[in-house]
Short mmCIF file of C-alpha atoms in Angstrom, two decimals:
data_model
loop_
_atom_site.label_atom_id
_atom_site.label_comp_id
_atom_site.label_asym_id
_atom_site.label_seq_id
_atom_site.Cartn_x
_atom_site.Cartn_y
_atom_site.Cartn_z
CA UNK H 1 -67.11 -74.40 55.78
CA UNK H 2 -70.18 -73.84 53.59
CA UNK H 3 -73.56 -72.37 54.23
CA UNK H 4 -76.08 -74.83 53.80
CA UNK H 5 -78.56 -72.22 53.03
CA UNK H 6 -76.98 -71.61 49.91
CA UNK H 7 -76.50 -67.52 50.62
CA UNK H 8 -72.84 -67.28 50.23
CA UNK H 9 -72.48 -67.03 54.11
CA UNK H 10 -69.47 -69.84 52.85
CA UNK H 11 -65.80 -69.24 54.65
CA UNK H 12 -62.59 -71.00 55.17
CA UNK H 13 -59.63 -70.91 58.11
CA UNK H 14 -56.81 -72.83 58.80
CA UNK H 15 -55.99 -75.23 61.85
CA UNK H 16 -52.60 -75.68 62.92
CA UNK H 17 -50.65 -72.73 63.00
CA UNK H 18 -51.06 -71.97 66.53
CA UNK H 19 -49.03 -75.11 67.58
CA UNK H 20 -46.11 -73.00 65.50
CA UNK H 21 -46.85 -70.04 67.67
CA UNK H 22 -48.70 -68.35 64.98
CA UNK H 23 -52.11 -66.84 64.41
CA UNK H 24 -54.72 -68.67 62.47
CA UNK H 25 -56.23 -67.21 59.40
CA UNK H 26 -59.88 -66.61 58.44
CA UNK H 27 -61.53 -66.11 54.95
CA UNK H 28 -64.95 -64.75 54.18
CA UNK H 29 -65.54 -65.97 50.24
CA UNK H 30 -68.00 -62.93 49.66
CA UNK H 31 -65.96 -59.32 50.34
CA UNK H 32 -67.01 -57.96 53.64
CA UNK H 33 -65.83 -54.58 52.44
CA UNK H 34 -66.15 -52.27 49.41
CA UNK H 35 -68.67 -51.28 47.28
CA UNK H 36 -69.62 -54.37 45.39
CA UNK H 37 -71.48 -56.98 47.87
CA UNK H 38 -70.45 -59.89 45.25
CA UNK H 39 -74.11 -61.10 45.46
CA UNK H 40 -73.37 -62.70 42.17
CA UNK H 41 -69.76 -63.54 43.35
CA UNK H 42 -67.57 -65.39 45.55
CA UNK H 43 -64.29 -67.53 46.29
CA UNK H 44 -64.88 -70.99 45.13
CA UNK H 45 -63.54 -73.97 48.28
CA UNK H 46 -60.85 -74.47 46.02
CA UNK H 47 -60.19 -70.66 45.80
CA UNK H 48 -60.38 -70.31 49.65
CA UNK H 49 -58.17 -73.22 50.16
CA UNK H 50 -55.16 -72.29 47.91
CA UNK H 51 -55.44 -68.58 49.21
CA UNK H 52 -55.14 -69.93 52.90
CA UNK H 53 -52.48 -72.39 52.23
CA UNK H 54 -49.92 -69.85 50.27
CA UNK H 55 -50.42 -67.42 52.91
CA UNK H 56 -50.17 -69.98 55.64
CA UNK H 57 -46.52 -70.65 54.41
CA UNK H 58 -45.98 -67.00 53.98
CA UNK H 59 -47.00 -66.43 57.08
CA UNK H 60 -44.66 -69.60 58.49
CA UNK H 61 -41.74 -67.95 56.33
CA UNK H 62 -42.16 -64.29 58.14
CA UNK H 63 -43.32 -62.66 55.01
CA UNK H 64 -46.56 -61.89 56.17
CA UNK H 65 -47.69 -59.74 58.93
CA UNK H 66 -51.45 -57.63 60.22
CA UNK H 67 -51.54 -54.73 57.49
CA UNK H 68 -50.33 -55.97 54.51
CA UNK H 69 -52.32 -55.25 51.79
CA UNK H 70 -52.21 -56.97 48.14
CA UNK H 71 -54.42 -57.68 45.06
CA UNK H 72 -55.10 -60.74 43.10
CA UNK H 73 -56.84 -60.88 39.82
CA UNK H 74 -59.72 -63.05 39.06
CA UNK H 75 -62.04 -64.12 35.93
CA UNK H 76 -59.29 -64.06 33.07
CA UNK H 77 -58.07 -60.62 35.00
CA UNK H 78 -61.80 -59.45 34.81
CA UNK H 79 -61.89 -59.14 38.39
CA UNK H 80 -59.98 -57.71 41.19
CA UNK H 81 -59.56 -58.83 44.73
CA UNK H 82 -58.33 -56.50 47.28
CA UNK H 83 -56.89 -58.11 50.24
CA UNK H 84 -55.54 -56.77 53.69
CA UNK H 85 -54.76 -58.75 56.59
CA UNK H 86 -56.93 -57.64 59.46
CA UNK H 87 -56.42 -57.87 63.53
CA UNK H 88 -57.32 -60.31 65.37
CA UNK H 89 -61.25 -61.03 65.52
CA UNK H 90 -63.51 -62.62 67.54
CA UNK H 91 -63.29 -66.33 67.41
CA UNK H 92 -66.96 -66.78 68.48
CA UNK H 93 -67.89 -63.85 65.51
CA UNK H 94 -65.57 -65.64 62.72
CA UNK H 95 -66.95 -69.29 63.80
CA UNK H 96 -63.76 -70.54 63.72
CA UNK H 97 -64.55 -73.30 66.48
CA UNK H 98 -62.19 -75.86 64.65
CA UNK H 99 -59.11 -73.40 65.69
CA UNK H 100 -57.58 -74.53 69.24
CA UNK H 101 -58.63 -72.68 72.52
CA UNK H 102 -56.57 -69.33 72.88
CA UNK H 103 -56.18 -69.80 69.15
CA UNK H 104 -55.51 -66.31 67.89
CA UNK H 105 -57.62 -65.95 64.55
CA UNK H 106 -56.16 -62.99 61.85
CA UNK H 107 -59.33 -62.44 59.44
CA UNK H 108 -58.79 -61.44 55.72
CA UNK H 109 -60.85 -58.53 54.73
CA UNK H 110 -61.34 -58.20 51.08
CA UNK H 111 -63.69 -55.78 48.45
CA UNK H 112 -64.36 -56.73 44.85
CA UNK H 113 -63.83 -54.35 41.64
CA UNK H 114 -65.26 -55.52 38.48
CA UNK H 115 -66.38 -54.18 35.37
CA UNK H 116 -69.72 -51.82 34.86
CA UNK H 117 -72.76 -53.48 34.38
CA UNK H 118 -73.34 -53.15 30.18
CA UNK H 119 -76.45 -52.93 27.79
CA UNK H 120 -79.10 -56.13 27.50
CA UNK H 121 -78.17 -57.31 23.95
CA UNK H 122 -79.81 -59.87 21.94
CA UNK H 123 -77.86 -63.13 20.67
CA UNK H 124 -75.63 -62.93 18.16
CA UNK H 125 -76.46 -64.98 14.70
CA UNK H 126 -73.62 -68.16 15.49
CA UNK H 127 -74.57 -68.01 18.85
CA UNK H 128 -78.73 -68.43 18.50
CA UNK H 129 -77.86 -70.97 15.84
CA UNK H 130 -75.73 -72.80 18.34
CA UNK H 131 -78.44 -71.91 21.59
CA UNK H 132 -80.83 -73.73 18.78
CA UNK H 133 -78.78 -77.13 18.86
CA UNK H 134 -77.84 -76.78 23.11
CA UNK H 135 -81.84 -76.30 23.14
CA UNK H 136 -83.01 -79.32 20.72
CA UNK H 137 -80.38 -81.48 22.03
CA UNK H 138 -81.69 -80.65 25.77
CA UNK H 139 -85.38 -81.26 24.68
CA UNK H 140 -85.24 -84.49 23.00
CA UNK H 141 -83.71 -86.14 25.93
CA UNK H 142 -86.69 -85.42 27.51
CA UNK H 143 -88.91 -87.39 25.30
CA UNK H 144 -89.10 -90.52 26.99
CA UNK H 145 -87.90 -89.28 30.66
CA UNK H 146 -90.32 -91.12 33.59
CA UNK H 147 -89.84 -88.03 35.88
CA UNK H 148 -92.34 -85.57 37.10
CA UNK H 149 -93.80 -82.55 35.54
CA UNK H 150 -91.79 -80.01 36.28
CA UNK H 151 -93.09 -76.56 37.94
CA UNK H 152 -93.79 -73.46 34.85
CA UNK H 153 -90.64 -71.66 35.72
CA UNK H 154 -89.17 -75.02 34.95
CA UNK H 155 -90.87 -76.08 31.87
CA UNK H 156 -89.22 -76.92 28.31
CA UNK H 157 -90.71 -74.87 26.11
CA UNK H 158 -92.34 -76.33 22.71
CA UNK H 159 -91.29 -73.53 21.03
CA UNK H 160 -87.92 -72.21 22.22
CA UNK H 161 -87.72 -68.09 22.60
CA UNK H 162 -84.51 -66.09 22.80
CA UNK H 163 -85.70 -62.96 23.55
CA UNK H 164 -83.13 -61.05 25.68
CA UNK H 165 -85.73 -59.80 28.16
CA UNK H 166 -86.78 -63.38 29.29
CA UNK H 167 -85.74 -64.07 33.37
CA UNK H 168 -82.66 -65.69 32.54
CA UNK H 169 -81.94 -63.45 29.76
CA UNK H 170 -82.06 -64.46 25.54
CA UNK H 171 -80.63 -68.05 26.95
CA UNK H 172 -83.58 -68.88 29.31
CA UNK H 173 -84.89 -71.85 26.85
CA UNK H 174 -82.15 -73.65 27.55
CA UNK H 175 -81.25 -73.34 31.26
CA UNK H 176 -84.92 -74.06 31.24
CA UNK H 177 -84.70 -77.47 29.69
CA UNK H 178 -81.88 -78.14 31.48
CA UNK H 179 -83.76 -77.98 34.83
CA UNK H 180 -86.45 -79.78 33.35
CA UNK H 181 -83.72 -82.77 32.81
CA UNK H 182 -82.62 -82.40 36.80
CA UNK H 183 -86.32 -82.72 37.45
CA UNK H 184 -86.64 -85.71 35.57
CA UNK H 185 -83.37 -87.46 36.17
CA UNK H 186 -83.51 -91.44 37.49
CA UNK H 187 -81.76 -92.28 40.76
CA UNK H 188 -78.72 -93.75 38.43
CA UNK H 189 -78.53 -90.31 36.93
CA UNK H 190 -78.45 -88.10 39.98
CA UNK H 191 -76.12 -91.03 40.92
CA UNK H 192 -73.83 -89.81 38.34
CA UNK H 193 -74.24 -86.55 38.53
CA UNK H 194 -73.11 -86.47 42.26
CA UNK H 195 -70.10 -88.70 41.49
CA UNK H 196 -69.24 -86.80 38.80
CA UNK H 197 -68.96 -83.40 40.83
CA UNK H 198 -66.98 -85.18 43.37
CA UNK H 199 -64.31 -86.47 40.85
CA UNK H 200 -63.86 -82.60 39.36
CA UNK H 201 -63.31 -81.82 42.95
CA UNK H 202 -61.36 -85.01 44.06
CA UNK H 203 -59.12 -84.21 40.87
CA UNK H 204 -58.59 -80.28 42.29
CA UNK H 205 -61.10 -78.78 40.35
CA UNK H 206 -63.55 -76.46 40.95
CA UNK H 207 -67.19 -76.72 40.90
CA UNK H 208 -68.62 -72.97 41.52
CA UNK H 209 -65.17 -71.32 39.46
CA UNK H 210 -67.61 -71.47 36.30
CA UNK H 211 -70.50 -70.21 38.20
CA UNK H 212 -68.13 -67.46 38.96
CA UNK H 213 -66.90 -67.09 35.37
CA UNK H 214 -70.32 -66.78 34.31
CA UNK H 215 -70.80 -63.81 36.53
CA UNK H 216 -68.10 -62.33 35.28
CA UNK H 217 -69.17 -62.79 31.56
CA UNK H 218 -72.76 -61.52 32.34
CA UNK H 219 -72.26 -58.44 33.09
CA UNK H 220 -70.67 -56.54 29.51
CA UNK H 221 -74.13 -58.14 28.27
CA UNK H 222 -76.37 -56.69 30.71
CA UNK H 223 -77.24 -60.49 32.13
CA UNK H 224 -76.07 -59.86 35.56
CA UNK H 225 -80.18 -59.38 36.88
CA UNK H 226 -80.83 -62.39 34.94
CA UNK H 227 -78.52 -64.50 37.08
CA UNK H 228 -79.91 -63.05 39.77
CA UNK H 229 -83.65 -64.47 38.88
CA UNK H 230 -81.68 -67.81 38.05
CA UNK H 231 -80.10 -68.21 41.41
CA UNK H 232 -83.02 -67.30 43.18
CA UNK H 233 -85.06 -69.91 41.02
CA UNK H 234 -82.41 -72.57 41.34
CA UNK H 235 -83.42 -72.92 45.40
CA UNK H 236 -86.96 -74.58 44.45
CA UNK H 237 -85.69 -76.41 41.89
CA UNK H 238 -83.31 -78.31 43.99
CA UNK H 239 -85.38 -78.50 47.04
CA UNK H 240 -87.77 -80.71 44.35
CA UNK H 241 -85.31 -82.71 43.62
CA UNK H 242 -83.90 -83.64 47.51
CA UNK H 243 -87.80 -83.59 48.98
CA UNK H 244 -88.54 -85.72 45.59
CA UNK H 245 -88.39 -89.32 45.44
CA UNK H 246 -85.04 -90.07 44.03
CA UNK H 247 -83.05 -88.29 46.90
CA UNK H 248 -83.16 -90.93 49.44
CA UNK H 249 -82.24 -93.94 47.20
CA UNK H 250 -79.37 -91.71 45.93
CA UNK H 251 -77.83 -90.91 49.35
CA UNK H 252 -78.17 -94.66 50.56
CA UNK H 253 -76.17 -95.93 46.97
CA UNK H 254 -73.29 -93.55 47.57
CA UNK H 255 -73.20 -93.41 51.52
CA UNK H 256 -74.48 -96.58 52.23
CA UNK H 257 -77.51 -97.34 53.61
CA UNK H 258 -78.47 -96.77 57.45
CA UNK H 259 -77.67 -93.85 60.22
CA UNK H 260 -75.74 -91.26 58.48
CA UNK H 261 -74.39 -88.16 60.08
CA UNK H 262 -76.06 -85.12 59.01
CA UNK H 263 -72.97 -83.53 57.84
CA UNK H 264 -72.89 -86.40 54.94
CA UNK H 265 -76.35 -85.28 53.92
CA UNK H 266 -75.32 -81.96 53.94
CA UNK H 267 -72.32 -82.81 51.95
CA UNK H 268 -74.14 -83.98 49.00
CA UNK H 269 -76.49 -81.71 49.06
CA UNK H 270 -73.62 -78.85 48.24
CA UNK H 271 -72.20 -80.95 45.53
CA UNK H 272 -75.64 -81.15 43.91
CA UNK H 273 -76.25 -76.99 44.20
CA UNK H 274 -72.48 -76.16 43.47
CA UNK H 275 -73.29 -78.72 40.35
CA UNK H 276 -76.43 -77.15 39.20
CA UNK H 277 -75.59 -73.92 40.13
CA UNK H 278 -72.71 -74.29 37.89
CA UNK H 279 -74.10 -75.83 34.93
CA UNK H 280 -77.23 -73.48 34.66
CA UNK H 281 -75.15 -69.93 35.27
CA UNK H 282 -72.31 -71.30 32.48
CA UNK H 283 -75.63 -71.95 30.26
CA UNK H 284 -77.04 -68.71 30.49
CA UNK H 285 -74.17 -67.61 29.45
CA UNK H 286 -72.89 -69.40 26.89
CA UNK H 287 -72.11 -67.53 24.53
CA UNK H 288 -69.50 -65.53 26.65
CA UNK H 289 -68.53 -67.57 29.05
CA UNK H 290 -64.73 -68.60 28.44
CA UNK H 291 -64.64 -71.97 26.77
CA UNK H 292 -62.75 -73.49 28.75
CA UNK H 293 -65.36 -73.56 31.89
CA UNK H 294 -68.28 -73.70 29.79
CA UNK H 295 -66.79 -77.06 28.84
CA UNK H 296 -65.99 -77.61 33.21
CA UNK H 297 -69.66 -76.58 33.66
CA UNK H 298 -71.40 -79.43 31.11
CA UNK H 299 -68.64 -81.92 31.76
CA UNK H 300 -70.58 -83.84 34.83
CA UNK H 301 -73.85 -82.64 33.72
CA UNK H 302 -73.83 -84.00 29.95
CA UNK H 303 -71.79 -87.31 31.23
CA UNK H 304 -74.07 -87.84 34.13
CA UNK H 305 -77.58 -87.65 31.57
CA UNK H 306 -75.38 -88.85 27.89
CA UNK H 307 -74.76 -92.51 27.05
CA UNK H 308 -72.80 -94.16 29.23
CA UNK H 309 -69.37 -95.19 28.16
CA UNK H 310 -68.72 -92.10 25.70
CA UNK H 311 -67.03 -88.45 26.61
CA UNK H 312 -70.00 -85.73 25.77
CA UNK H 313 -68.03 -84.53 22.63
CA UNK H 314 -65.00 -83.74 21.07
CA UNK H 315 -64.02 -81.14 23.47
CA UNK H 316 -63.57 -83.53 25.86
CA UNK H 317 -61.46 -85.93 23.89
CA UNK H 318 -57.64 -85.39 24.81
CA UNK H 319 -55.29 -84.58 21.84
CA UNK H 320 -54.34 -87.23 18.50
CA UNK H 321 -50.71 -87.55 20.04
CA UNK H 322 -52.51 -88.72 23.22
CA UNK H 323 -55.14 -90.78 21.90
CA UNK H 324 -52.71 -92.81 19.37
CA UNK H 325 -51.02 -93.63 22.58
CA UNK H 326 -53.52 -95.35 24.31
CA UNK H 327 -55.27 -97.43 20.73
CA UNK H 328 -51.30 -98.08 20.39
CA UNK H 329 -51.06 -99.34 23.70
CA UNK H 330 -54.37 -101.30 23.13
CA UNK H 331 -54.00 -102.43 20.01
CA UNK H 332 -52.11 -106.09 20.45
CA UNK H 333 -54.83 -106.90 23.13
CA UNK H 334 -57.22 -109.84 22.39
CA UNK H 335 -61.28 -109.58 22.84
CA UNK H 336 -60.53 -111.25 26.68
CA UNK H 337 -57.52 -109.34 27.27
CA UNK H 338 -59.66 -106.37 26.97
CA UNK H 339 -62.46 -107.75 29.14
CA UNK H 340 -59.81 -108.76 31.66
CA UNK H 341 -58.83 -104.56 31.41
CA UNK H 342 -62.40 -103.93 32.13
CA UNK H 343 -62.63 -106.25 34.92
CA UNK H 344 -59.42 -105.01 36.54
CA UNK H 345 -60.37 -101.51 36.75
CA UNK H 346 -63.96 -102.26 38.00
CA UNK H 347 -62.59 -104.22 40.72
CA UNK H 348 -59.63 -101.72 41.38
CA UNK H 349 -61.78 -98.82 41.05
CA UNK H 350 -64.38 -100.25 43.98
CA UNK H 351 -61.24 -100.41 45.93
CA UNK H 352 -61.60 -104.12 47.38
CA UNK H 353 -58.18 -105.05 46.04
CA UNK H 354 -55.82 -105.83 48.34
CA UNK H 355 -52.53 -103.84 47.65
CA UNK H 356 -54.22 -101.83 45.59
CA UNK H 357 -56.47 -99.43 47.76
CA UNK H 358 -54.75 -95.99 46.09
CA UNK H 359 -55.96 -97.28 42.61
CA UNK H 360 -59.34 -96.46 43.53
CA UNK H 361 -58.89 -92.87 44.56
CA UNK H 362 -56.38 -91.63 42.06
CA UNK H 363 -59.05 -93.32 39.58
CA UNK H 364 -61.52 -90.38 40.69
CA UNK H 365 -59.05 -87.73 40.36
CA UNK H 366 -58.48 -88.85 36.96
CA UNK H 367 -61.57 -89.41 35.93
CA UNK H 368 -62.05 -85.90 37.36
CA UNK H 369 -59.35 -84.46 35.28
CA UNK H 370 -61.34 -85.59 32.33
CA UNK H 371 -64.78 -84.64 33.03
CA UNK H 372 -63.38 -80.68 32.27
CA UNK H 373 -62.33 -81.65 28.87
CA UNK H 374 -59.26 -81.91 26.63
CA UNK H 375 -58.65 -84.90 28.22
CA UNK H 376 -61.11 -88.15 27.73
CA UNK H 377 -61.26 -91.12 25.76
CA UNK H 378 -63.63 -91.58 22.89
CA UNK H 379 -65.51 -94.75 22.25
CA UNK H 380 -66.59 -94.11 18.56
CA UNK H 381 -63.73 -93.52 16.35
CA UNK H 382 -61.52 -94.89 18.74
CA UNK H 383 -61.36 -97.32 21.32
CA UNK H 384 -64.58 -99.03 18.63
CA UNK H 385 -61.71 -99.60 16.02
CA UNK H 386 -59.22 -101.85 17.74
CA UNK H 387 -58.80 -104.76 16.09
CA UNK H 388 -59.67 -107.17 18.54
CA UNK H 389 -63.52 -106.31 17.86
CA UNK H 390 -63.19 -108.07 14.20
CA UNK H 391 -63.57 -111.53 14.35
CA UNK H 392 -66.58 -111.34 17.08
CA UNK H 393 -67.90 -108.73 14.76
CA UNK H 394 -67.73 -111.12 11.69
CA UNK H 395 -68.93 -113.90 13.54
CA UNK H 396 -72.39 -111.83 14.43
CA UNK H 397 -72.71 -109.77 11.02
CA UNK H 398 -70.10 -111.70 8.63
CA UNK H 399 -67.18 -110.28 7.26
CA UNK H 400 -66.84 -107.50 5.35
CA UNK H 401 -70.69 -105.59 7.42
CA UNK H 402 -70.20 -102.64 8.90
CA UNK H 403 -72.07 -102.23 12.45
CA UNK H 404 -71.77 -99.89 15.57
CA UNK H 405 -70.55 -101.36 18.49
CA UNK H 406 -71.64 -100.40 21.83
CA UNK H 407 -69.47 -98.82 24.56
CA UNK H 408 -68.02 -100.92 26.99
CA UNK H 409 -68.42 -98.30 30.11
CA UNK H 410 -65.60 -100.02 32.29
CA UNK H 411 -62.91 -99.83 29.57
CA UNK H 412 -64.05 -96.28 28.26
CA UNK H 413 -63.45 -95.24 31.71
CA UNK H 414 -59.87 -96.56 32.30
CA UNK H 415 -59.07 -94.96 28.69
CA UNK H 416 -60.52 -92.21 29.85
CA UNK H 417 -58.13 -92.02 33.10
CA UNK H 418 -55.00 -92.95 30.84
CA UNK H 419 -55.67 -90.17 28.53
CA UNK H 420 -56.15 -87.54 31.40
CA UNK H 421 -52.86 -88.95 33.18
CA UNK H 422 -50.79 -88.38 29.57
CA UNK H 423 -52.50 -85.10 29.23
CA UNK H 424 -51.40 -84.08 32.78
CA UNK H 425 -49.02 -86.02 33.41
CA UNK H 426 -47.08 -83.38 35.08
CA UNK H 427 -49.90 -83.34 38.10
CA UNK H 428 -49.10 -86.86 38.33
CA UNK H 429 -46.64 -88.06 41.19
CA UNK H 430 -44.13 -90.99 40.50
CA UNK H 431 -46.11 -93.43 42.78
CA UNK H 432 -49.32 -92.45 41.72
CA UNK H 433 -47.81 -93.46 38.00
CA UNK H 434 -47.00 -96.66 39.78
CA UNK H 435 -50.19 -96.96 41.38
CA UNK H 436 -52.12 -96.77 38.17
CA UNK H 437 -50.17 -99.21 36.27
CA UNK H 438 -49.99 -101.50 39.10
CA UNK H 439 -53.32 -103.71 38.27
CA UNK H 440 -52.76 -104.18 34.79
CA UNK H 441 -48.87 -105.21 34.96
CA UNK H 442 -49.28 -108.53 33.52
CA UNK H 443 -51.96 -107.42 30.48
CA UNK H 444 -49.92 -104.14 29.59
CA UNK H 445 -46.31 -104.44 30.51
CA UNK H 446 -45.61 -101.66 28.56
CA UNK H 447 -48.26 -98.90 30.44
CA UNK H 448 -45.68 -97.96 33.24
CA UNK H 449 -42.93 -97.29 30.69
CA UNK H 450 -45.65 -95.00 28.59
CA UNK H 451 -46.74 -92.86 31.81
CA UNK H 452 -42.90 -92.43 32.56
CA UNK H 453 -41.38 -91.70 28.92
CA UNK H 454 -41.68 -88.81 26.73
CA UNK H 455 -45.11 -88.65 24.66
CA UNK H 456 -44.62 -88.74 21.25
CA UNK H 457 -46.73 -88.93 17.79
CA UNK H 458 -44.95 -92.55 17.45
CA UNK H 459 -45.54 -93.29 21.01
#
């Protein structure tokens, strides 16, 4: 369950263990113990539901019992979670109203420990040079954007400052002009944006882990307050966007138009804070945060506002190995035999195929796995050169012109989810390896045999 509210009042408990005769469990994802409130802090869904479900089989297994005590490192190890297994609470208190009646509900009480809060320090040299190009990037999308003025606190600045003592610390240009982009994003946009975050999540991903990370990161650099001001800042900055004129056309394209529950609403209204949230804490940050999330953080954001058919940069293009794979699978395709590709997995992925329903969710959890990075499918440099492009090229320009071809979103996209299934392929089940290859058995006989076989250079 989350709090709508956005105050971290989020929690999580299982359903099902008292038909085995066994307690339920309940998780707070902010401590309700200790020292440290975790203001700044707390278990991500995906944090809540792993915890639950390893010590729901523990508990099945009779290695767990009221008492036991244990820690768990989070963060890269930069934070500590102390757990203990409580006695029963009030069922009422603990709102666990999903649990049966009688249901006896254990809840898990748990205190943070985490590092001192350090010095304000200024940028260093590689990383202002680098906040320069986030910043100019960020600003000249802006040029032409049809949205509204955004409020001061959310303002691009003309001149870009990185003075450490700005509210959201030496960074604040940037998280700045990337809540000026939010404000001015089209319907198709937040449209993306939305999707986007529900793929990372559909794919097992987390979308508050780097929000976490970033809390984490800020506090050696004395940035923790400066989260703080962002978070509180972040509330009227998405309330503009869901009482602004975009919201309702969004929520009727992706849950249909007509009587919705409120729950729905509600639903994508988390997706677009835990988004946001994200993306502006891993920003203010980014010069500390680990990689590795700062790249989970921009993922949906710089897909959801970049070019459509193109991964938002190299760190989200999957490995040589992988991507020689794919142009090798490609490569003795025709112009329509591509188009036919396309087609396929725009049909598939709208899941109106009969026989083929799975295609379209294991499409999102792919596509998921690739909006993190590592993992995508480049248009320029790769899927542009296959050969099939020629003669229509030299039948436009003549032979021997070079000129850039645009990306064809629907085929990006399935190269996309074909790299992130060879990158992971050990996440992927047997039948969902069937599944994917299912649609396009005719055009690439040989895709089933390349999910199943070793990867190689030669593949």
């Amino acid at each position: 369950m989350f709090d709508p509210h956005g105050n971290g009042a989020d929690f999580a408990y299982t359903i099902g263990l008292h038909d085995r005769g066994l307690p339920e469990l309940h998780l707070w994802a902010r401590p309700d113990r200790g020292p440290d409130p975790g203001e700044d802090w707390m278990l991500s869904h995906h944090d809540r539901t792993e915890l639950l479900n390893e010590l729901a089989r523990r508990l099945v297994d009779g290695a767990l019992a009221v008492g036991d005590t244990w820690s768990e490192r989070f963060d890269a190890g930069v934070a500590v979670v102390d757990f203990e297994l409580c006695p029963p609470g009030d069922r009422e208190h603990l709102q666990a109203f999903g649990t049966a009646p009688g249901a006896v509900v254990l809840p898990l009480s748990w205190s943070l420990t985490r590092p001192p809060e350090g010095p304000l320090t200024p940028l260093a040299p590689a990383a202002r040079k680098q906040a320069e190009t986030d910043f100019r990037v960020a600003a000249a999308s802006l040029e032409h954007a049809p949205g509204r003025t955004a409020p001061s606190v959310w303002a691009c600045a003309e001149t870009p400052s990185f003075d450490p003592r700005q509210p959201f610390g030496p960074l604040t240009a940037v998280v700045r002009a990337r809540g000026a982009q939010l404000l001015a994003a089209s319907v198709t946009q937040l449209n993306c944006l939305l999707r986007h975050a529900a793929e990372v999540e559909m794919g097992g991903g987390s979308l508050t882990f780097p929000a976490s990370s970033a809390a984490a990161s800020a506090r050696p650099v004395g940035r923790t307050r400066a989260l703080e001001e962002l978070r509180t800042a972040a509330g009227p900055l998405l309330a503009e966007v869901t009482e602004g004129p975009c919201w309702r056309p969004v929520l009727d394209s992706l849950l249909g138009a007509g009587p919705r529950q409120p729950s729905e609403e509600a639903s994508m209204g988390r997706l677009l804070r835990d988004v946001v949230v994200a993306l502006l804490s891993a920003e203010a940050v980014a010069d500390g945060i680990p990689h590795e999330w700062l790249l989970a953080a921009r993922g949906p954001w710089l897909t959801a506002f970049g070019p459509p058919g193109e991964v938002p940069g190299d760190d989200w293009a999957a490995s040589a190995s992988v991507l020689a794979a794919v142009t090798g699978l490609l490569r003795p395709l025709d112009i329509r035999q591509l188009g036919a590709v396309a087609a396929a997995h725009r049909l598939g992925s709208a899941g109106t195929v009969i026989g083929q329903e799975a295609y379209a969710d294991l499409v999102h959890k792919l596509h998921g796995w690739a909006l993190v990075g590592f993992a995508g499918c480049p248009w320029r440099g790769t899927l542009d050169e296959l050969p099939a492009w020629s003669p229509l090229l030299e039948r436009i320009v003549g032979p021997g012109q070079r000129v850039e071809l645009a990306p064809l979103p629907e085929l990006q996209e399935w190269a996309s989810c074909l790299t992130a299934a060879l990158t992971h392929r050990a996440r992927l089940t047997a039948s969902e390896a069937t599944d994917f290859a299912r649609p396009f058995a005719d055009l690439l006989p040989g895709l089933h045999r390349l999910l199943d076989g070793p990867l190689t250079a030669a593949s």
